[in-house]
GROMACS .gro file of C-alpha atoms in nm:
model
  290
    1MET     CA    1   0.011  -0.005  -0.003
    2LYS     CA    2   0.152   0.319  -0.082
    3PRO     CA    3   0.192   0.599   0.175
    4ARG     CA    4  -0.061   0.818   0.029
    5GLU     CA    5  -0.340   0.533   0.012
    6PHE     CA    6  -0.252   0.440   0.356
    7TRP     CA    7  -0.284   0.821   0.513
    8LEU     CA    8  -0.620   0.855   0.312
    9LEU     CA    9  -0.758   0.546   0.478
   10PHE     CA   10  -0.605   0.590   0.836
   11SER     CA   11  -0.708   0.991   0.854
   12PRO     CA   12  -1.078   0.931   0.944
   13SER     CA   13  -0.995   0.695   1.231
   14LEU     CA   14  -0.711   0.930   1.357
   15VAL     CA   15  -0.958   1.244   1.352
   16VAL     CA   16  -1.197   1.037   1.559
   17MET     CA   17  -0.926   0.900   1.814
   18VAL     CA   18  -0.796   1.244   1.842
   19GLY     CA   19  -1.128   1.406   1.901
   20LEU     CA   20  -1.291   1.144   2.150
   21LEU     CA   21  -0.965   1.018   2.327
   22VAL     CA   22  -0.683   1.237   2.319
   23LEU     CA   23  -0.856   1.596   2.346
   24PRO     CA   24  -1.072   1.494   2.626
   25LEU     CA   25  -0.784   1.300   2.813
   26VAL     CA   26  -0.587   1.613   2.803
   27ARG     CA   27  -0.892   1.817   2.940
   28THR     CA   28  -0.919   1.566   3.227
   29LEU     CA   29  -0.565   1.600   3.296
   30GLN     CA   30  -0.598   1.982   3.313
   31TRP     CA   31  -0.909   1.989   3.525
   32SER     CA   32  -0.725   1.754   3.760
   33VAL     CA   33  -0.512   2.016   3.878
   34GLU     CA   34  -0.770   2.300   3.861
   35SER     CA   35  -1.077   2.423   4.092
   36VAL     CA   36  -1.348   2.386   3.806
   37ARG     CA   37  -1.719   2.492   3.816
   38TYR     CA   38  -1.960   2.478   3.523
   39GLY     CA   39  -1.911   2.824   3.290
   40THR     CA   40  -1.661   2.942   3.487
   41PRO     CA   41  -1.251   2.927   3.402
   42GLY     CA   42  -1.034   2.677   3.614
   43THR     CA   43  -0.844   2.811   3.893
   44PHE     CA   44  -0.500   2.611   3.939
   45VAL     CA   45  -0.467   2.426   4.264
   46GLY     CA   46  -0.192   2.198   4.206
   47LEU     CA   47  -0.225   1.858   4.360
   48ALA     CA   48  -0.526   1.964   4.598
   49ASN     CA   49  -0.775   1.747   4.418
   50PHE     CA   50  -0.553   1.446   4.451
   51THR     CA   51  -0.530   1.532   4.818
   52ALA     CA   52  -0.890   1.557   4.864
   53ALA     CA   53  -0.956   1.215   4.686
   54LEU     CA   54  -0.711   1.020   4.847
   55GLY     CA   55  -0.808   1.164   5.189
   56ASP     CA   56  -1.179   1.081   5.146
   57ALA     CA   57  -1.299   0.764   5.311
   58ARG     CA   58  -1.577   0.723   5.058
   59PHE     CA   59  -1.338   0.736   4.776
   60GLY     CA   60  -1.096   0.459   4.969
   61ARG     CA   61  -1.458   0.216   4.992
   62ALA     CA   62  -1.549   0.286   4.647
   63VAL     CA   63  -1.166   0.181   4.526
   64LEU     CA   64  -1.196  -0.120   4.765
   65PHE     CA   65  -1.541  -0.218   4.653
   66THR     CA   66  -1.435  -0.187   4.281
   67VAL     CA   67  -1.120  -0.363   4.305
   68VAL     CA   68  -1.281  -0.656   4.507
   69ILE     CA   69  -1.590  -0.684   4.238
   70THR     CA   70  -1.316  -0.648   3.971
   71VAL     CA   71  -1.119  -0.946   4.093
   72VAL     CA   72  -1.373  -1.186   4.181
   73THR     CA   73  -1.591  -1.094   3.860
   74THR     CA   74  -1.276  -1.168   3.655
   75ALA     CA   75  -1.184  -1.511   3.829
   76VAL     CA   76  -1.573  -1.632   3.753
   77LEU     CA   77  -1.565  -1.480   3.424
   78LEU     CA   78  -1.233  -1.703   3.307
   79VAL     CA   79  -1.364  -2.037   3.498
   80LEU     CA   80  -1.734  -2.027   3.374
   81GLY     CA   81  -1.613  -1.920   3.044
   82TYR     CA   82  -1.402  -2.196   3.005
   83LEU     CA   83  -1.589  -2.431   3.117
   84VAL     CA   84  -1.902  -2.317   2.933
   85ALA     CA   85  -1.686  -2.297   2.620
   86ILE     CA   86  -1.570  -2.650   2.646
   87GLY     CA   87  -1.972  -2.771   2.629
   88VAL     CA   88  -2.049  -2.572   2.385
   89ASN     CA   89  -1.747  -2.687   2.175
   90ARG     CA   90  -1.892  -3.019   2.193
   91LEU     CA   91  -2.252  -2.951   2.056
   92THR     CA   92  -2.313  -3.008   1.680
   93THR     CA   93  -2.635  -2.928   1.526
   94SER     CA   94  -2.781  -2.717   1.822
   95ARG     CA   95  -2.444  -2.529   1.856
   96PRO     CA   96  -2.621  -2.206   1.673
   97LEU     CA   97  -2.918  -2.239   1.885
   98VAL     CA   98  -2.751  -2.193   2.201
   99LEU     CA   99  -2.504  -1.946   2.136
  100GLY     CA  100  -2.812  -1.733   1.998
  101ILE     CA  101  -2.992  -1.787   2.346
  102MET     CA  102  -2.671  -1.707   2.557
  103LEU     CA  103  -2.603  -1.406   2.354
  104VAL     CA  104  -2.941  -1.213   2.472
  105SER     CA  105  -2.794  -1.112   2.815
  106TYR     CA  106  -2.466  -0.976   2.618
  107VAL     CA  107  -2.642  -0.774   2.334
  108LEU     CA  108  -2.926  -0.610   2.620
  109PRO     CA  109  -2.807  -0.292   2.700
  110ASN     CA  110  -2.634  -0.308   3.049
  111LEU     CA  111  -2.889  -0.093   3.217
  112VAL     CA  112  -3.205  -0.277   3.078
  113GLY     CA  113  -3.039  -0.615   3.181
  114ALA     CA  114  -2.977  -0.466   3.526
  115VAL     CA  115  -3.327  -0.363   3.589
  116ALA     CA  116  -3.450  -0.677   3.466
  117TYR     CA  117  -3.211  -0.910   3.687
  118SER     CA  118  -3.280  -0.673   3.980
  119TRP     CA  119  -3.657  -0.804   3.967
  120LEU     CA  120  -3.533  -1.158   4.054
  121PHE     CA  121  -3.442  -1.018   4.421
  122ASP     CA  122  -3.708  -0.728   4.448
  123ASP     CA  123  -4.012  -0.860   4.628
  124ASN     CA  124  -4.209  -0.590   4.481
  125PHE     CA  125  -4.177  -0.812   4.173
  126GLY     CA  126  -4.184  -1.146   4.290
  127GLY     CA  127  -3.874  -1.175   4.444
  128LEU     CA  128  -3.813  -1.529   4.308
  129VAL     CA  129  -3.462  -1.563   4.480
  130ASN     CA  130  -3.615  -1.501   4.819
  131ARG     CA  131  -3.915  -1.724   4.744
  132PHE     CA  132  -3.653  -1.994   4.666
  133VAL     CA  133  -3.482  -1.927   5.007
  134GLU     CA  134  -3.756  -1.945   5.225
  135PHE     CA  135  -3.883  -2.279   5.005
  136LEU     CA  136  -3.528  -2.424   5.146
  137GLY     CA  137  -3.611  -2.288   5.513
  138GLY     CA  138  -3.428  -1.982   5.522
  139SER     CA  139  -3.497  -1.627   5.601
  140PRO     CA  140  -3.539  -1.381   5.319
  141VAL     CA  141  -3.240  -1.193   5.251
  142LEU     CA  142  -3.200  -0.782   5.206
  143TRP     CA  143  -3.020  -0.784   4.884
  144PHE     CA  144  -3.049  -0.402   4.830
  145THR     CA  145  -2.938  -0.316   5.159
  146ASP     CA  146  -2.696  -0.547   5.301
  147GLN     CA  147  -2.321  -0.475   5.172
  148VAL     CA  148  -2.267  -0.852   5.100
  149PRO     CA  149  -2.562  -0.963   4.955
  150ASN     CA  150  -2.587  -0.684   4.774
  151ALA     CA  151  -2.243  -0.704   4.643
  152ALA     CA  152  -2.291  -1.067   4.549
  153VAL     CA  153  -2.576  -0.937   4.326
  154VAL     CA  154  -2.406  -0.695   4.158
  155VAL     CA  155  -2.091  -0.962   4.040
  156SER     CA  156  -2.365  -1.208   3.939
  157ASN     CA  157  -2.525  -0.956   3.737
  158THR     CA  158  -2.221  -0.871   3.549
  159VAL     CA  159  -2.112  -1.214   3.535
  160TRP     CA  160  -2.449  -1.321   3.376
  161HIS     CA  161  -2.371  -0.980   3.150
  162MET     CA  162  -2.040  -1.077   3.007
  163LEU     CA  163  -2.002  -1.446   3.029
  164PRO     CA  164  -2.144  -1.467   2.679
  165PHE     CA  165  -1.850  -1.278   2.505
  166ALA     CA  166  -1.559  -1.449   2.744
  167MET     CA  167  -1.754  -1.788   2.658
  168LEU     CA  168  -1.694  -1.693   2.263
  169ILE     CA  169  -1.345  -1.574   2.282
  170VAL     CA  170  -1.260  -1.880   2.468
  171LEU     CA  171  -1.457  -2.115   2.238
  172ALA     CA  172  -1.246  -1.964   1.934
  173GLY     CA  173  -0.931  -2.015   2.153
  174LEU     CA  174  -1.018  -2.392   2.199
  175GLN     CA  175  -1.074  -2.448   1.824
  176SER     CA  176  -0.782  -2.293   1.736
  177VAL     CA  177  -0.584  -2.551   1.948
  178PRO     CA  178  -0.422  -2.834   1.708
  179THR     CA  179  -0.615  -3.148   1.731
  180GLU     CA  180  -0.236  -3.334   1.715
  181LEU     CA  181  -0.156  -3.172   2.076
  182ARG     CA  182  -0.471  -3.339   2.222
  183GLU     CA  183  -0.398  -3.662   2.046
  184ALA     CA  184  -0.049  -3.670   2.167
  185ALA     CA  185  -0.173  -3.611   2.535
  186THR     CA  186  -0.396  -3.920   2.504
  187ILE     CA  187  -0.143  -4.127   2.343
  188ASP     CA  188   0.059  -4.044   2.660
  189GLY     CA  189  -0.195  -4.130   2.903
  190ALA     CA  190  -0.318  -3.794   3.022
  191SER     CA  191  -0.634  -3.766   3.163
  192SER     CA  192  -0.866  -3.523   3.061
  193LEU     CA  193  -0.819  -3.284   3.344
  194GLN     CA  194  -0.447  -3.301   3.267
  195THR     CA  195  -0.519  -3.226   2.893
  196HIS     CA  196  -0.674  -2.936   2.985
  197LEU     CA  197  -0.413  -2.826   3.270
  198ARG     CA  198  -0.084  -2.878   3.067
  199VAL     CA  199  -0.176  -2.872   2.707
  200ILE     CA  200  -0.497  -2.685   2.621
  201ILE     CA  201  -0.466  -2.389   2.839
  202PRO     CA  202  -0.110  -2.321   2.798
  203THR     CA  203  -0.174  -2.302   2.411
  204MET     CA  204  -0.453  -2.051   2.477
  205ARG     CA  205  -0.277  -1.803   2.715
  206GLY     CA  206  -0.278  -1.542   2.489
  207VAL     CA  207  -0.666  -1.590   2.455
  208LEU     CA  208  -0.739  -1.610   2.835
  209GLY     CA  209  -0.478  -1.287   2.862
  210PHE     CA  210  -0.732  -1.097   2.637
  211VAL     CA  211  -1.043  -1.181   2.817
  212THR     CA  212  -0.884  -1.108   3.104
  213LEU     CA  213  -0.794  -0.762   3.007
  214ILE     CA  214  -1.111  -0.660   2.861
  215SER     CA  215  -1.306  -0.796   3.168
  216ILE     CA  216  -1.086  -0.585   3.391
  217MET     CA  217  -1.135  -0.280   3.218
  218ASP     CA  218  -1.518  -0.327   3.181
  219VAL     CA  219  -1.582  -0.412   3.532
  220LEU     CA  220  -1.375  -0.128   3.660
  221ARG     CA  221  -1.612   0.091   3.487
  222THR     CA  222  -1.902  -0.048   3.637
  223PHE     CA  223  -2.173   0.260   3.647
  224ASP     CA  224  -2.520   0.204   3.536
  225SER     CA  225  -2.583  -0.131   3.618
  226LEU     CA  226  -2.549  -0.035   4.030
  227ILE     CA  227  -2.854   0.217   3.967
  228PRO     CA  228  -3.103  -0.056   3.951
  229LEU     CA  229  -2.901  -0.285   4.165
  230SER     CA  230  -2.742  -0.063   4.415
  231PRO     CA  231  -2.992   0.190   4.510
  232GLN     CA  232  -2.843   0.291   4.841
  233ALA     CA  233  -2.459   0.207   4.718
  234ALA     CA  234  -2.289   0.494   4.897
  235ALA     CA  235  -2.516   0.435   5.218
  236ILE     CA  236  -2.405   0.038   5.246
  237GLY     CA  237  -2.031   0.099   5.087
  238ASN     CA  238  -2.096  -0.051   4.760
  239GLU     CA  239  -2.024   0.265   4.538
  240SER     CA  240  -1.776   0.205   4.227
  241ILE     CA  241  -1.522   0.452   4.136
  242MET     CA  242  -1.764   0.568   3.848
  243MET     CA  243  -2.044   0.647   4.059
  244TYR     CA  244  -1.849   0.836   4.308
  245VAL     CA  245  -1.700   1.039   4.025
  246TYR     CA  246  -2.089   1.089   3.894
  247SER     CA  247  -2.157   1.232   4.256
  248VAL     CA  248  -1.894   1.452   4.310
  249ALA     CA  249  -1.902   1.601   3.983
  250PHE     CA  250  -2.259   1.598   3.843
  251ALA     CA  251  -2.543   1.461   4.081
  252ASP     CA  252  -2.722   1.656   4.344
  253GLY     CA  253  -2.614   1.981   4.208
  254ALA     CA  254  -2.230   1.880   4.263
  255GLN     CA  255  -2.005   2.075   4.011
  256ASN     CA  256  -1.653   1.976   4.125
  257LEU     CA  257  -1.534   1.876   3.801
  258GLY     CA  258  -1.174   1.958   3.912
  259LEU     CA  259  -1.200   1.643   4.201
  260GLY     CA  260  -1.393   1.413   3.942
  261SER     CA  261  -1.102   1.483   3.683
  262ALA     CA  262  -0.855   1.396   3.937
  263VAL     CA  263  -1.039   1.075   4.055
  264ASN     CA  264  -1.052   0.995   3.670
  265VAL     CA  265  -0.677   0.991   3.647
  266LEU     CA  266  -0.638   0.798   3.964
  267THR     CA  267  -0.843   0.541   3.801
  268ILE     CA  268  -0.658   0.528   3.486
  269GLY     CA  269  -0.357   0.474   3.712
  270LEU     CA  270  -0.557   0.213   3.878
  271ILE     CA  271  -0.640   0.050   3.536
  272LEU     CA  272  -0.291   0.040   3.421
  273VAL     CA  273  -0.175  -0.131   3.737
  274MET     CA  274  -0.401  -0.414   3.731
  275LEU     CA  275  -0.328  -0.466   3.368
  276ILE     CA  276   0.063  -0.431   3.359
  277PRO     CA  277   0.084  -0.800   3.449
  278PHE     CA  278  -0.133  -0.917   3.136
  279ILE     CA  279   0.002  -0.674   2.880
  280ARG     CA  280   0.363  -0.798   2.976
  281GLY     CA  281   0.243  -1.147   2.933
  282ILE     CA  282   0.103  -1.040   2.586
  283PHE     CA  283   0.374  -0.878   2.456
  284LYS     CA  284   0.611  -1.197   2.581
  285GLU     CA  285   0.390  -1.428   2.370
  286ALA     CA  286   0.389  -1.191   2.067
  287LYS     CA  287   0.792  -1.173   2.084
  288VAL     CA  288   0.814  -1.560   2.116
  289ALA     CA  289   0.550  -1.583   1.819
  290ARG     CA  290   0.790  -1.368   1.641
   0.00000   0.00000   0.00000
């Protein structure tokens, strides 16, 4: 491809990336060191916004909650995604039907899916989960006002929403594993579990790393699903970082764009810290493949 043709095709994407990614990032960095209100120019305050955020106990709880649900959700997604992908990979004629049914939860808008999912736990809409708990002889659980049960609801909804994506990526990775490797493991006397642990999973390390990357980035940005699933998030300590940003910068008459921007910068740093091990692993695999 000639340079002129390359730039002709690449320029529209470059303009979009600069307009939607680079410029907002630059403005966020600028506002993070300023005191900014709507309709007024910012005043430079140095690191005051970062100090205020790091000294806010509410922000600390939001970081802890977000990191915990990210780690738990990602681990569950990897395990369940792998197990479900194995089952789907063994299907033949019914595979398209099963995939179509599973994709419903993923193609639904996140907020719509979260509202529908919350009805399973809401006694005003039948509360099927509590009815089942009572059937087993237990007491109704306060899914929306107790911290741990509510966190379980948030995690399970996120898994329900993202599982089809994880399963599809892992399924593609399973189908790319050479048949010769599996046959060789079988001939050597390896059990099914040993074949998966010592042959298939190491071969799919890059695919599993990709699923982990996307899962971490998505869960760390949890926001809209908490509106129906955790209506008292701030009060019970189940507020995500993005919900905290919305509260301090936009909601209830708040106009502290500087503090919100500082939290966003800190969140970017947190995402990079959590992703570094997986990014390094992907680059190592790419280097070996060359």
